[in-house]
Amino acid sequence: MTLPEQIMVNGVIAMLQRTPARHWDETLTKVELSDAQRAVIEEWRAARSRATTAAASETNDAAVDKVRENKVRRAAARQGLKVMKSRARDSRALDFGCYALTDAATNVIVAGVAMGRLAFNLDDIEEYVYGMPPAED
């Protein structure tokens, strides 16, 4: 692809970035492009779609985990326990995303602490509260 053709592709991609995705096909029909230019633009669209799908999947996973966490909190409360989540916000911290169980009445840690840190993950909390390993997906 020549430099002017690449410049044209970059301009079309810049235009598509400012256009809602639902209008991309309509926008592309108005622009004359060679097969090589269309291939580059389709490759860009596919990469963008994969990135968007991955981001949506991560968001969905976080929502599913929050639902699981809420269910476990309610089950623990019925047993007189309280689920405590680590306050660490740095994903590199050793106890980031970890949990422990405390007695709701006395606030004494019942399970989930190792070497002074919260150590249970959500699966461990479910296993402790429900008394059985979590179901396989």
Coordinates of N, CA, C and O in Angstrom, one line a residue, residues 17 24 42-60:
Q17 N -13.8 6.5 14.0 CA -13.7 6.6 15.5 C -14.7 7.7 16.0 O -15.1 7.6 17.2
W24 N -21.1 2.6 10.8 CA -19.9 2.4 10.1 C -20.1 1.9 8.7 O -19.5 2.4 7.7
E42 N -11.1 -3.3 7.8 CA -11.8 -4.5 8.4 C -11.0 -5.1 9.5 O -11.5 -5.5 10.5
E43 N -9.7 -5.1 9.3 CA -8.8 -5.7 10.4 C -8.9 -4.7 11.6 O -8.9 -5.2 12.7
W44 N -8.9 -3.4 11.4 CA -9.0 -2.5 12.5 C -10.4 -2.7 13.2 O -10.4 -2.7 14.4
R45 N -11.4 -2.9 12.4 CA -12.8 -3.1 13.0 C -12.8 -4.3 13.8 O -13.4 -4.3 14.9
A46 N -12.2 -5.4 13.3 CA -12.2 -6.7 14.1 C -11.4 -6.5 15.4 O -11.9 -7.0 16.4
A47 N -10.3 -5.8 15.3 CA -9.5 -5.7 16.5 C -10.3 -4.8 17.6 O -10.2 -5.1 18.8
R48 N -10.9 -3.8 17.1 CA -11.7 -3.0 18.0 C -12.9 -3.7 18.6 O -13.2 -3.6 19.8
S49 N -13.5 -4.6 17.8 CA -14.6 -5.4 18.3 C -14.1 -6.4 19.3 O -14.8 -6.6 20.3
R50 N -12.9 -7.0 19.1 CA -12.4 -7.9 20.1 C -12.1 -7.2 21.4 O -12.4 -7.7 22.5
A51 N -11.5 -6.0 21.3 CA -11.2 -5.2 22.5 C -12.5 -4.8 23.3 O -12.5 -4.9 24.5
T52 N -13.5 -4.5 22.5 CA -14.8 -4.1 23.2 C -15.4 -5.3 23.8 O -15.9 -5.2 24.9
T53 N -15.4 -6.4 23.2 CA -16.0 -7.7 23.7 C -15.2 -8.1 25.0 O -15.8 -8.5 25.9
A54 N -13.9 -8.0 24.9 CA -13.1 -8.3 26.1 C -13.4 -7.4 27.3 O -13.6 -7.9 28.4
A55 N -13.6 -6.1 27.0 CA -13.9 -5.2 28.1 C -15.3 -5.5 28.7 O -15.5 -5.5 29.9
A56 N -16.2 -5.8 27.8 CA -17.6 -6.2 28.3 C -17.5 -7.5 29.1 O -18.3 -7.6 30.1
S57 N -16.7 -8.4 28.7 CA -16.6 -9.7 29.4 C -16.1 -9.5 30.8 O -16.5 -10.1 31.7
E58 N -15.0 -8.6 30.9 CA -14.5 -8.3 32.2 C -15.5 -7.7 33.1 O -15.6 -8.0 34.3
T59 N -16.3 -6.7 32.6 CA -17.3 -6.1 33.3 C -18.4 -7.1 33.8 O -18.8 -7.0 34.9
N60 N -18.7 -8.0 32.9 CA -19.7 -9.0 33.2 C -19.2 -9.9 34.3 O -19.9 -10.3 35.2

